[in-house]
Tab-separated table of N, CA and C in Angstrom:
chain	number	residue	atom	x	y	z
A	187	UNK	N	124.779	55.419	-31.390
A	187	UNK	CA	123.454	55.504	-30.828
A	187	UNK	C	122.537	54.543	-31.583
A	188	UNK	N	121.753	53.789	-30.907
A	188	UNK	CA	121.022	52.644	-30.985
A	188	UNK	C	119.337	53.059	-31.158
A	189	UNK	N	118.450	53.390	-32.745
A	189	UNK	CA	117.449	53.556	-32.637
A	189	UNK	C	116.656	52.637	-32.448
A	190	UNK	N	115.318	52.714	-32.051
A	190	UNK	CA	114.583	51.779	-32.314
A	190	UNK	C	113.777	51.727	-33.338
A	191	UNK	N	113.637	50.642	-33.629
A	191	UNK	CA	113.404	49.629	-34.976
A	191	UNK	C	112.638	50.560	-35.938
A	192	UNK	N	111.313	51.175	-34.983
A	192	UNK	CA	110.215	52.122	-35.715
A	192	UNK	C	111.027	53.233	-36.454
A	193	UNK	N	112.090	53.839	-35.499
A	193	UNK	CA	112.181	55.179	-35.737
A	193	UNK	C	113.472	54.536	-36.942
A	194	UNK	N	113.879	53.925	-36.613
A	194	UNK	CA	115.378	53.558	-38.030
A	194	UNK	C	114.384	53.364	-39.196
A	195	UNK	N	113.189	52.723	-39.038
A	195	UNK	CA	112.656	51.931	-40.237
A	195	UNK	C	112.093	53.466	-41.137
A	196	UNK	N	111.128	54.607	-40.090
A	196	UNK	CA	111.055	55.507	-40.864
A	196	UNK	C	111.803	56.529	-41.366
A	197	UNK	N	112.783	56.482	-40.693
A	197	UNK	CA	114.104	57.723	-41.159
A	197	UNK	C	114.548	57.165	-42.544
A	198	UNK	N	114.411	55.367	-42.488
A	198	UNK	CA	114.913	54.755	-44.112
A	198	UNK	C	114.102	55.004	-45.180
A	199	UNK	N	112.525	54.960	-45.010
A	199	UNK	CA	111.660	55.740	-45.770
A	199	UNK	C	111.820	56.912	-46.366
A	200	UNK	N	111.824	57.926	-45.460
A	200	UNK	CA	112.564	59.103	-45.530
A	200	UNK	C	113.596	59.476	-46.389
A	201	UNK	N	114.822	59.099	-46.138
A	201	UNK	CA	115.979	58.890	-46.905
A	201	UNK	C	115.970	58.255	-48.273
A	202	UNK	N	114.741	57.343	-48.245
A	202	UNK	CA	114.615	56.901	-50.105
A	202	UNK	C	114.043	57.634	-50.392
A	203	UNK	N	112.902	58.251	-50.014
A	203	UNK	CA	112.159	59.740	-50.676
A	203	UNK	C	113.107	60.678	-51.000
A	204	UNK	N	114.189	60.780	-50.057
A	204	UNK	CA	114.529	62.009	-50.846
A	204	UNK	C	116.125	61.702	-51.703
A	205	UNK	N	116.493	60.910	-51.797
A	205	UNK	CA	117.394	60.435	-52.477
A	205	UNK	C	116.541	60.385	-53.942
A	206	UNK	N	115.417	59.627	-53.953
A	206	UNK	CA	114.806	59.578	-55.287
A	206	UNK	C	114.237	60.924	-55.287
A	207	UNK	N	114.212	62.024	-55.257
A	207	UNK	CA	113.822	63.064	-55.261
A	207	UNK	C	112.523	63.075	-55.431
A	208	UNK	N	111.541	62.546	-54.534
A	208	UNK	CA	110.352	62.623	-54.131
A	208	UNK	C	109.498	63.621	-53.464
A	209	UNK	N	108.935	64.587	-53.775
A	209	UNK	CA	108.709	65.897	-52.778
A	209	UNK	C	107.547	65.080	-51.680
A	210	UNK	N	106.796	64.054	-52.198
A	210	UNK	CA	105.723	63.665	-51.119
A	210	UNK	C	106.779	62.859	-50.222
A	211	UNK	N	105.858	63.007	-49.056
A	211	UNK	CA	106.357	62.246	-47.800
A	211	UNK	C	105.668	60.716	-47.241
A	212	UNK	N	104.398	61.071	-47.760
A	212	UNK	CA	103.579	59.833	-47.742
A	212	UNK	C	104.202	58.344	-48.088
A	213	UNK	N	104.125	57.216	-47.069
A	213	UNK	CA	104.629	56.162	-47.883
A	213	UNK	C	103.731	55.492	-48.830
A	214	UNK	N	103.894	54.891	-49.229
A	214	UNK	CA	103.135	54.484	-50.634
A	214	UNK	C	102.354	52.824	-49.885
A	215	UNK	N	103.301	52.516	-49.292
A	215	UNK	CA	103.213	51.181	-48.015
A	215	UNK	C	102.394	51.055	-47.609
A	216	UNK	N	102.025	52.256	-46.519
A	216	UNK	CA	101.267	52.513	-45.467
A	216	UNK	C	100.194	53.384	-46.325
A	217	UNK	N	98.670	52.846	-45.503
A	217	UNK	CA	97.803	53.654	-45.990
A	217	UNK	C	97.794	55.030	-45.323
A	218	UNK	N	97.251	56.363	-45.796
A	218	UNK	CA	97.400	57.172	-45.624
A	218	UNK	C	96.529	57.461	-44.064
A	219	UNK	N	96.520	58.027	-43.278
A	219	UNK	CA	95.922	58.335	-41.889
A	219	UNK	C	94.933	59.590	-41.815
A	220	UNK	N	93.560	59.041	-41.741
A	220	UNK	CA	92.691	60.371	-41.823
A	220	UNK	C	92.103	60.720	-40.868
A	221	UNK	N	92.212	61.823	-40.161
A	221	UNK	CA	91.506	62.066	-38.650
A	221	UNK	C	89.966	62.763	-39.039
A	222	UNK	N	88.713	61.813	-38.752
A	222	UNK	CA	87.925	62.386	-39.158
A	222	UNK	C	87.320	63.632	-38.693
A	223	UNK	N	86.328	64.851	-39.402
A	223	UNK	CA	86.094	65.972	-39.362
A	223	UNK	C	85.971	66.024	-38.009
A	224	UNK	N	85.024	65.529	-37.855
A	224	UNK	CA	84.053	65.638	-36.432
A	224	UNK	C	84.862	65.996	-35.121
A	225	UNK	N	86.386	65.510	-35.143
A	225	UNK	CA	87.014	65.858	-33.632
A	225	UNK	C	87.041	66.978	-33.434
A	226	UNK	N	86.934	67.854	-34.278
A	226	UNK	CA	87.606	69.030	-34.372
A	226	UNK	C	86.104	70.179	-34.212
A	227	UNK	N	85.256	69.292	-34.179
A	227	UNK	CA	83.330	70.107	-33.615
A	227	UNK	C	82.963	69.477	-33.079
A	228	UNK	N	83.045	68.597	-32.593
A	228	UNK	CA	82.404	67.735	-31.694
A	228	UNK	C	82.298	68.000	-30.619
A	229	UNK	N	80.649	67.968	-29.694
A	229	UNK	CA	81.003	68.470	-28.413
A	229	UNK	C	81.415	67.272	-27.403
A	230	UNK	N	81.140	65.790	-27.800
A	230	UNK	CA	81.669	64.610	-27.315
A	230	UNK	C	82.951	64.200	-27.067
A	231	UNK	N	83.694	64.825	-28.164
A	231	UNK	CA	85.373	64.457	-28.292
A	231	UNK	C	85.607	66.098	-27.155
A	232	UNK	N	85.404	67.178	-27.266
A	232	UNK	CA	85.763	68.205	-26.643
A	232	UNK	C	85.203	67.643	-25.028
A	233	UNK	N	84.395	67.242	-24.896
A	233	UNK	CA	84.108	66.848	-23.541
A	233	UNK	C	85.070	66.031	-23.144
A	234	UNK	N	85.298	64.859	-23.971
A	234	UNK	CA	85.678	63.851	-23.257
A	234	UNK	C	87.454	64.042	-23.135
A	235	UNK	N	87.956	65.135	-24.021
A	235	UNK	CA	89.225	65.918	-23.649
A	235	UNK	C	88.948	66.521	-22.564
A	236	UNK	N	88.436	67.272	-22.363
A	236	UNK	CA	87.959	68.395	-21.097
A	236	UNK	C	88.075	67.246	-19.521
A	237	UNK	N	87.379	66.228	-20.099
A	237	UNK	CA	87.636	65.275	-18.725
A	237	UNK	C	89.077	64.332	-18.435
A	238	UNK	N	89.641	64.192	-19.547
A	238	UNK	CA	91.044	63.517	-19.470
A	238	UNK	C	92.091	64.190	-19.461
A	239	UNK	N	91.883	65.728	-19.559
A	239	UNK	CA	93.274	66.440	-19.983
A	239	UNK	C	92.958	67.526	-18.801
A	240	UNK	N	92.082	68.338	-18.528
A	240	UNK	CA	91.542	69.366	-18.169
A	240	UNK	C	91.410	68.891	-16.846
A	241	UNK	N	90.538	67.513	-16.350
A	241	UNK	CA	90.484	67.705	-14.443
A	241	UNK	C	91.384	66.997	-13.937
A	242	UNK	N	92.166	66.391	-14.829
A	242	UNK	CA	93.154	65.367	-14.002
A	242	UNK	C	94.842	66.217	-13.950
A	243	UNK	N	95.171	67.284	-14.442
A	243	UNK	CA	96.110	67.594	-14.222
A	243	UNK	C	96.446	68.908	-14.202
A	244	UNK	N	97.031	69.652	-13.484
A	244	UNK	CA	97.283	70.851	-13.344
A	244	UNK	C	97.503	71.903	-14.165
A	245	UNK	N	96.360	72.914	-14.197
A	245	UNK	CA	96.078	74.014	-15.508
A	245	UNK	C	96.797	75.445	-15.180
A	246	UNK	N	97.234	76.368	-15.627
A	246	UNK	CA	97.570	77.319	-15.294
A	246	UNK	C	96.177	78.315	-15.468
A	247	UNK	N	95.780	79.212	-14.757
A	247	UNK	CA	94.338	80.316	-14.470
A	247	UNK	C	95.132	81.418	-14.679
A	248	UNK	N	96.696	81.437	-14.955
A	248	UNK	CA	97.195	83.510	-14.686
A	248	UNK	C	98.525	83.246	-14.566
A	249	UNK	N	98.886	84.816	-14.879
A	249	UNK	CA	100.309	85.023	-14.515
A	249	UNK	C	100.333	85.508	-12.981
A	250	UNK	N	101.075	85.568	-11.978
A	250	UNK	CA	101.464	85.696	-10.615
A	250	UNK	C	101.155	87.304	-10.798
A	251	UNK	N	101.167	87.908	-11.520
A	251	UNK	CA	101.737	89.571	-11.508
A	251	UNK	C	99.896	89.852	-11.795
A	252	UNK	N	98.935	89.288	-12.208
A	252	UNK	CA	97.520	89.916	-12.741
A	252	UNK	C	96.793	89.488	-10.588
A	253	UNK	N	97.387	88.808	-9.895
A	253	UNK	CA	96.714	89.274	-8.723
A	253	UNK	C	97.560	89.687	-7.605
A	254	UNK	N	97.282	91.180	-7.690
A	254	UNK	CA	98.309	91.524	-6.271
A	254	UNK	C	97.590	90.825	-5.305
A	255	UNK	N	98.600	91.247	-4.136
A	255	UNK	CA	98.155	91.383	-2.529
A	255	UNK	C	96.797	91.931	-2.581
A	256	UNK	N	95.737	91.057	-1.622
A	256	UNK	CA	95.104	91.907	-1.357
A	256	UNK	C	93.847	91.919	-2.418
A	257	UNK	N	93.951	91.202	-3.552
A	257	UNK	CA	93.180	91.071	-4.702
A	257	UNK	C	92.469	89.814	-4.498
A	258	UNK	N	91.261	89.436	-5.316
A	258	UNK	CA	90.229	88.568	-5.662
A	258	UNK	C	90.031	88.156	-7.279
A	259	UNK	N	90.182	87.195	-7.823
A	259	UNK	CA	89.990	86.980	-9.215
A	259	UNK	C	89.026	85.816	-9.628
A	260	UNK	N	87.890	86.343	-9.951
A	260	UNK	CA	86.831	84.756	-10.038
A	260	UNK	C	87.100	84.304	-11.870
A	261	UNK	N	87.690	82.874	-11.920
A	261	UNK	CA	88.065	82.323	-13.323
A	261	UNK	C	87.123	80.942	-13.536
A	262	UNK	N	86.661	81.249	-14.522
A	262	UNK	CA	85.863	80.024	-15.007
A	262	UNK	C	85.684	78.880	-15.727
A	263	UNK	N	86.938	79.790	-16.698
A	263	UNK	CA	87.582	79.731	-17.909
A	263	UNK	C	87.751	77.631	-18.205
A	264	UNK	N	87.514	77.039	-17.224
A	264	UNK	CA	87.405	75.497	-16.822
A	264	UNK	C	86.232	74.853	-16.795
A	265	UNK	N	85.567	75.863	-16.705
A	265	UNK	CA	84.207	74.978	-16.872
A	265	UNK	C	83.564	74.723	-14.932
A	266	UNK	N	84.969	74.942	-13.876
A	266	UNK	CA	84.800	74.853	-12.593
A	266	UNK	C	84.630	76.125	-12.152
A	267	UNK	N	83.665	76.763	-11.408
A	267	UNK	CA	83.904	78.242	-10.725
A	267	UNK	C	84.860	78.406	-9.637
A	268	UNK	N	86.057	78.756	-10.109
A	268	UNK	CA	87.439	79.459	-9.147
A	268	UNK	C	87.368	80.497	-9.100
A	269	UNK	N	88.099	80.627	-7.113
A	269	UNK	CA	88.158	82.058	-7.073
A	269	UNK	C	89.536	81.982	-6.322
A	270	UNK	N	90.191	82.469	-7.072
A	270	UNK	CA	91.750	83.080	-6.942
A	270	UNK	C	92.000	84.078	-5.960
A	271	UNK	N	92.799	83.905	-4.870
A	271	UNK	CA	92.706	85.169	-4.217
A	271	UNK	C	94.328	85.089	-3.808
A	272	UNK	N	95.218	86.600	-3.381
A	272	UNK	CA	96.330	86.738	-2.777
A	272	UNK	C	96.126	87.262	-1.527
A	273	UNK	N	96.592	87.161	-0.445
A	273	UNK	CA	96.034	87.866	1.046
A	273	UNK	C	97.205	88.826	0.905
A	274	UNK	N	97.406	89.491	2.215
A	274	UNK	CA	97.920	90.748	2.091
A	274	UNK	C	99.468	90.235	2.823
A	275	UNK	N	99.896	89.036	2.544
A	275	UNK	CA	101.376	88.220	3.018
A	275	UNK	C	101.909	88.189	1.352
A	276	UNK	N	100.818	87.963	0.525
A	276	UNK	CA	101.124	87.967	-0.708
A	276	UNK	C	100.962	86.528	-1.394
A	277	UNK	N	100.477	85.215	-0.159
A	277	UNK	CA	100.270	83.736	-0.368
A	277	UNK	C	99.382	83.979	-1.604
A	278	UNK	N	99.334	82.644	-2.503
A	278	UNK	CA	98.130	83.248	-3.518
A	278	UNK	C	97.146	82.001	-2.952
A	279	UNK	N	96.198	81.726	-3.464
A	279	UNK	CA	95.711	80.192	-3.187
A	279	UNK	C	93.952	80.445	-3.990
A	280	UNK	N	93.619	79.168	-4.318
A	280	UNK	CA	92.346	78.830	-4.937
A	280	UNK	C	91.606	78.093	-4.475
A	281	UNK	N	89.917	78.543	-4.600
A	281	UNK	CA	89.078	77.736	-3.798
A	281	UNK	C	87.624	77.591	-4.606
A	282	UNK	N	86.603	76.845	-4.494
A	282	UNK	CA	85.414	77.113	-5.404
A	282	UNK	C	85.102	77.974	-4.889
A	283	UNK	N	84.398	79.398	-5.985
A	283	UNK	CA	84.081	80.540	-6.539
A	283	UNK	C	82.371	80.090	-5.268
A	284	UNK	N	81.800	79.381	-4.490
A	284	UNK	CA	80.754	79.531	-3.928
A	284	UNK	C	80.956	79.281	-2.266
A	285	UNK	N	79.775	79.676	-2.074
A	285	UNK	CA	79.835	79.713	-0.374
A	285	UNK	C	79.361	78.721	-0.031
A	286	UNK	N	79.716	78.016	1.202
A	286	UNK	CA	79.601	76.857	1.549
A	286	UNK	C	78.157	77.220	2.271
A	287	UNK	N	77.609	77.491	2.796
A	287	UNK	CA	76.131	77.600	3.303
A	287	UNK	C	75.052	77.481	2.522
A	288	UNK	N	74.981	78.145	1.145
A	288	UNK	CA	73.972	78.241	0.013
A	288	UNK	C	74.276	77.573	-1.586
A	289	UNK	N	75.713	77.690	-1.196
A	289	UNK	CA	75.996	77.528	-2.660
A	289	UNK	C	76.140	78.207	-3.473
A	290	UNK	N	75.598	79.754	-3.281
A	290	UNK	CA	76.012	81.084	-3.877
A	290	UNK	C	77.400	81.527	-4.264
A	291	UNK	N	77.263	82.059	-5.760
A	291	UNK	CA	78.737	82.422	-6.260
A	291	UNK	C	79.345	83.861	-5.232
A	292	UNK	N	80.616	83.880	-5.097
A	292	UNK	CA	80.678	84.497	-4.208
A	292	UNK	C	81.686	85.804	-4.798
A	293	UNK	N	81.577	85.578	-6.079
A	293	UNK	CA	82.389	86.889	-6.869
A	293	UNK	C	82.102	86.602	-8.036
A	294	UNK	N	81.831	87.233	-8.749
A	294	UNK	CA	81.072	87.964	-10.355
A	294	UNK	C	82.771	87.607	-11.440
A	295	UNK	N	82.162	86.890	-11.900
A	295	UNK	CA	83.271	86.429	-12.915
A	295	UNK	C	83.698	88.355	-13.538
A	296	UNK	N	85.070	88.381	-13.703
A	296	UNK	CA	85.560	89.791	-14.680
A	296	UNK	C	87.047	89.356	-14.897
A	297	UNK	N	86.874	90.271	-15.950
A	297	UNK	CA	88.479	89.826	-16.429
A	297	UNK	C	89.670	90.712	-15.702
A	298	UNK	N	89.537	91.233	-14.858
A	298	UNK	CA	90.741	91.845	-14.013
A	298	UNK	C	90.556	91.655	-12.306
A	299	UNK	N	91.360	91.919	-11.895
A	299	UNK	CA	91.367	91.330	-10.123
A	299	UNK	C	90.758	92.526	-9.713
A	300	UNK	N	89.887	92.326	-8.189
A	300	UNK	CA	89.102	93.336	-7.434
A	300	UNK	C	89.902	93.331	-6.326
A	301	UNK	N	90.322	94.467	-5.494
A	301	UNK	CA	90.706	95.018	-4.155
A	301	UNK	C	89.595	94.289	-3.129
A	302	UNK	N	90.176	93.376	-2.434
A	302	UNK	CA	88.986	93.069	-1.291
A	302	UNK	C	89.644	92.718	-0.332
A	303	UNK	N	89.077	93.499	1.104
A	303	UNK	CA	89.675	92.696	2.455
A	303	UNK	C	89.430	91.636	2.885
A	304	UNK	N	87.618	91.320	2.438
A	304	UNK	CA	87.634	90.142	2.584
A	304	UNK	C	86.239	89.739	1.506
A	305	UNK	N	86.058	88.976	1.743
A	305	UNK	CA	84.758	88.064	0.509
A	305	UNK	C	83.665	87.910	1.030
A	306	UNK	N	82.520	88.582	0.711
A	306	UNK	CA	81.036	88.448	1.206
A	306	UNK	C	80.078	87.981	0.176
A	307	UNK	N	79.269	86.507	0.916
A	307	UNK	CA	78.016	86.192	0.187
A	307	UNK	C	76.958	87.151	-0.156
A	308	UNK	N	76.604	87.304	-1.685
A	308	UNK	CA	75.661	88.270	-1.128
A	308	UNK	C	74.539	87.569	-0.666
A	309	UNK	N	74.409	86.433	-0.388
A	309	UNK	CA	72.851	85.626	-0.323
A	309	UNK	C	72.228	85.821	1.086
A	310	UNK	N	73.295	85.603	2.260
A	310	UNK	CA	72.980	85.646	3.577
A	310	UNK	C	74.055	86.307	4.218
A	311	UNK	N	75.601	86.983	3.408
A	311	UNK	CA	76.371	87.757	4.083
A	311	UNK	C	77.728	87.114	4.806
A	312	UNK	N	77.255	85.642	4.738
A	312	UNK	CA	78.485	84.882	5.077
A	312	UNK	C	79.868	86.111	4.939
A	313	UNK	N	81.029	85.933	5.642
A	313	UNK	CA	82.171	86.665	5.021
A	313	UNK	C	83.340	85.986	5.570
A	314	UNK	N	84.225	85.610	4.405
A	314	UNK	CA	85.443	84.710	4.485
A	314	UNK	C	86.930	85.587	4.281
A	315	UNK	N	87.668	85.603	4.973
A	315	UNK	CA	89.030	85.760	4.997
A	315	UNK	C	89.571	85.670	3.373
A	316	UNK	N	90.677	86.303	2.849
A	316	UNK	CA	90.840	86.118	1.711
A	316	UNK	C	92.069	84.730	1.793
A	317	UNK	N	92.492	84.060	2.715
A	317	UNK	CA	92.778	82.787	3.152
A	317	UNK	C	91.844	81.493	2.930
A	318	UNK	N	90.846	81.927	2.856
A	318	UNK	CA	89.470	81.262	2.826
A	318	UNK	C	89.130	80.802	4.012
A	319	UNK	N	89.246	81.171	5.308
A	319	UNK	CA	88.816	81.379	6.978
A	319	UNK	C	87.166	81.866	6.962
A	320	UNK	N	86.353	81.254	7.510
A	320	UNK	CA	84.972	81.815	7.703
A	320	UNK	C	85.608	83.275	8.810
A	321	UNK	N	85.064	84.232	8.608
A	321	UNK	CA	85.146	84.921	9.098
A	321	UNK	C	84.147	85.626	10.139
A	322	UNK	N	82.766	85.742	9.493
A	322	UNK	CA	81.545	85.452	10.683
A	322	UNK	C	80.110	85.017	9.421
């Protein structure tokens, strides 16, 4: 098996450290690598993760078993208002947490799923299918 150059060159590092019985790992070569404080409080670096990691690729909101049939789950936990729902086939599917007429949230963020036949605005009463179907 054929490494490449990087990975042979540091495994040889490696191997003289501990042949010379060296407990540090650090090369003496290379300057040492310091990640400064700030990534780690920063609300700039946390944002700008949140936008490269967080909207571009697919997050998990739950385990399959926290929404039966028949249930509603509003998750926020993204920073986006989702509302999780299973219909009574057992499909699950996700949609924004507001109503398309007002813009009104259309379920109260909680940490466990609600029994609903179907989903009502409270603003003007809109009511949607748990499919997400306008319903009237």
């Amino acid at each position: 098996m054929t490494l490449p150059p990087s990975t042979a060159s540091q495994l040889g590092r490696i191997r003289a450290h501990v042949v010379a019985g060296r407990l540090e790992w650090q090369d003496s070569s290379e300057p040492a690598a310091h990640i400064p404080v700030e990534n780690y409080f920063s609300a700039d670096v946390r944002n700008a993760e949140v936008e490269r990691l967080f909207r571009r690729l697919p997050l998990i909101v739950g385990h399959a078993g926290e929404l039966p049939p028949g249930h509603v789950l509003a998750h926020d936990e993204y920073g986006v208002p989702l509302l999780l729902t299973r219909d009574a086939d057992g499909r699950f599917r996700a949609f924004l947490n507001v109503c398309r007429h007002r813009g009104m949230r259309l379920v109260d963020a909680s940490t466990q799923a609600q029994p609903k036949a179907s989903i009502v605005c409270p603003y003007h009463g809109w009511t949607y299918r748990l499919e997400g179907a306008l319903r009237h």
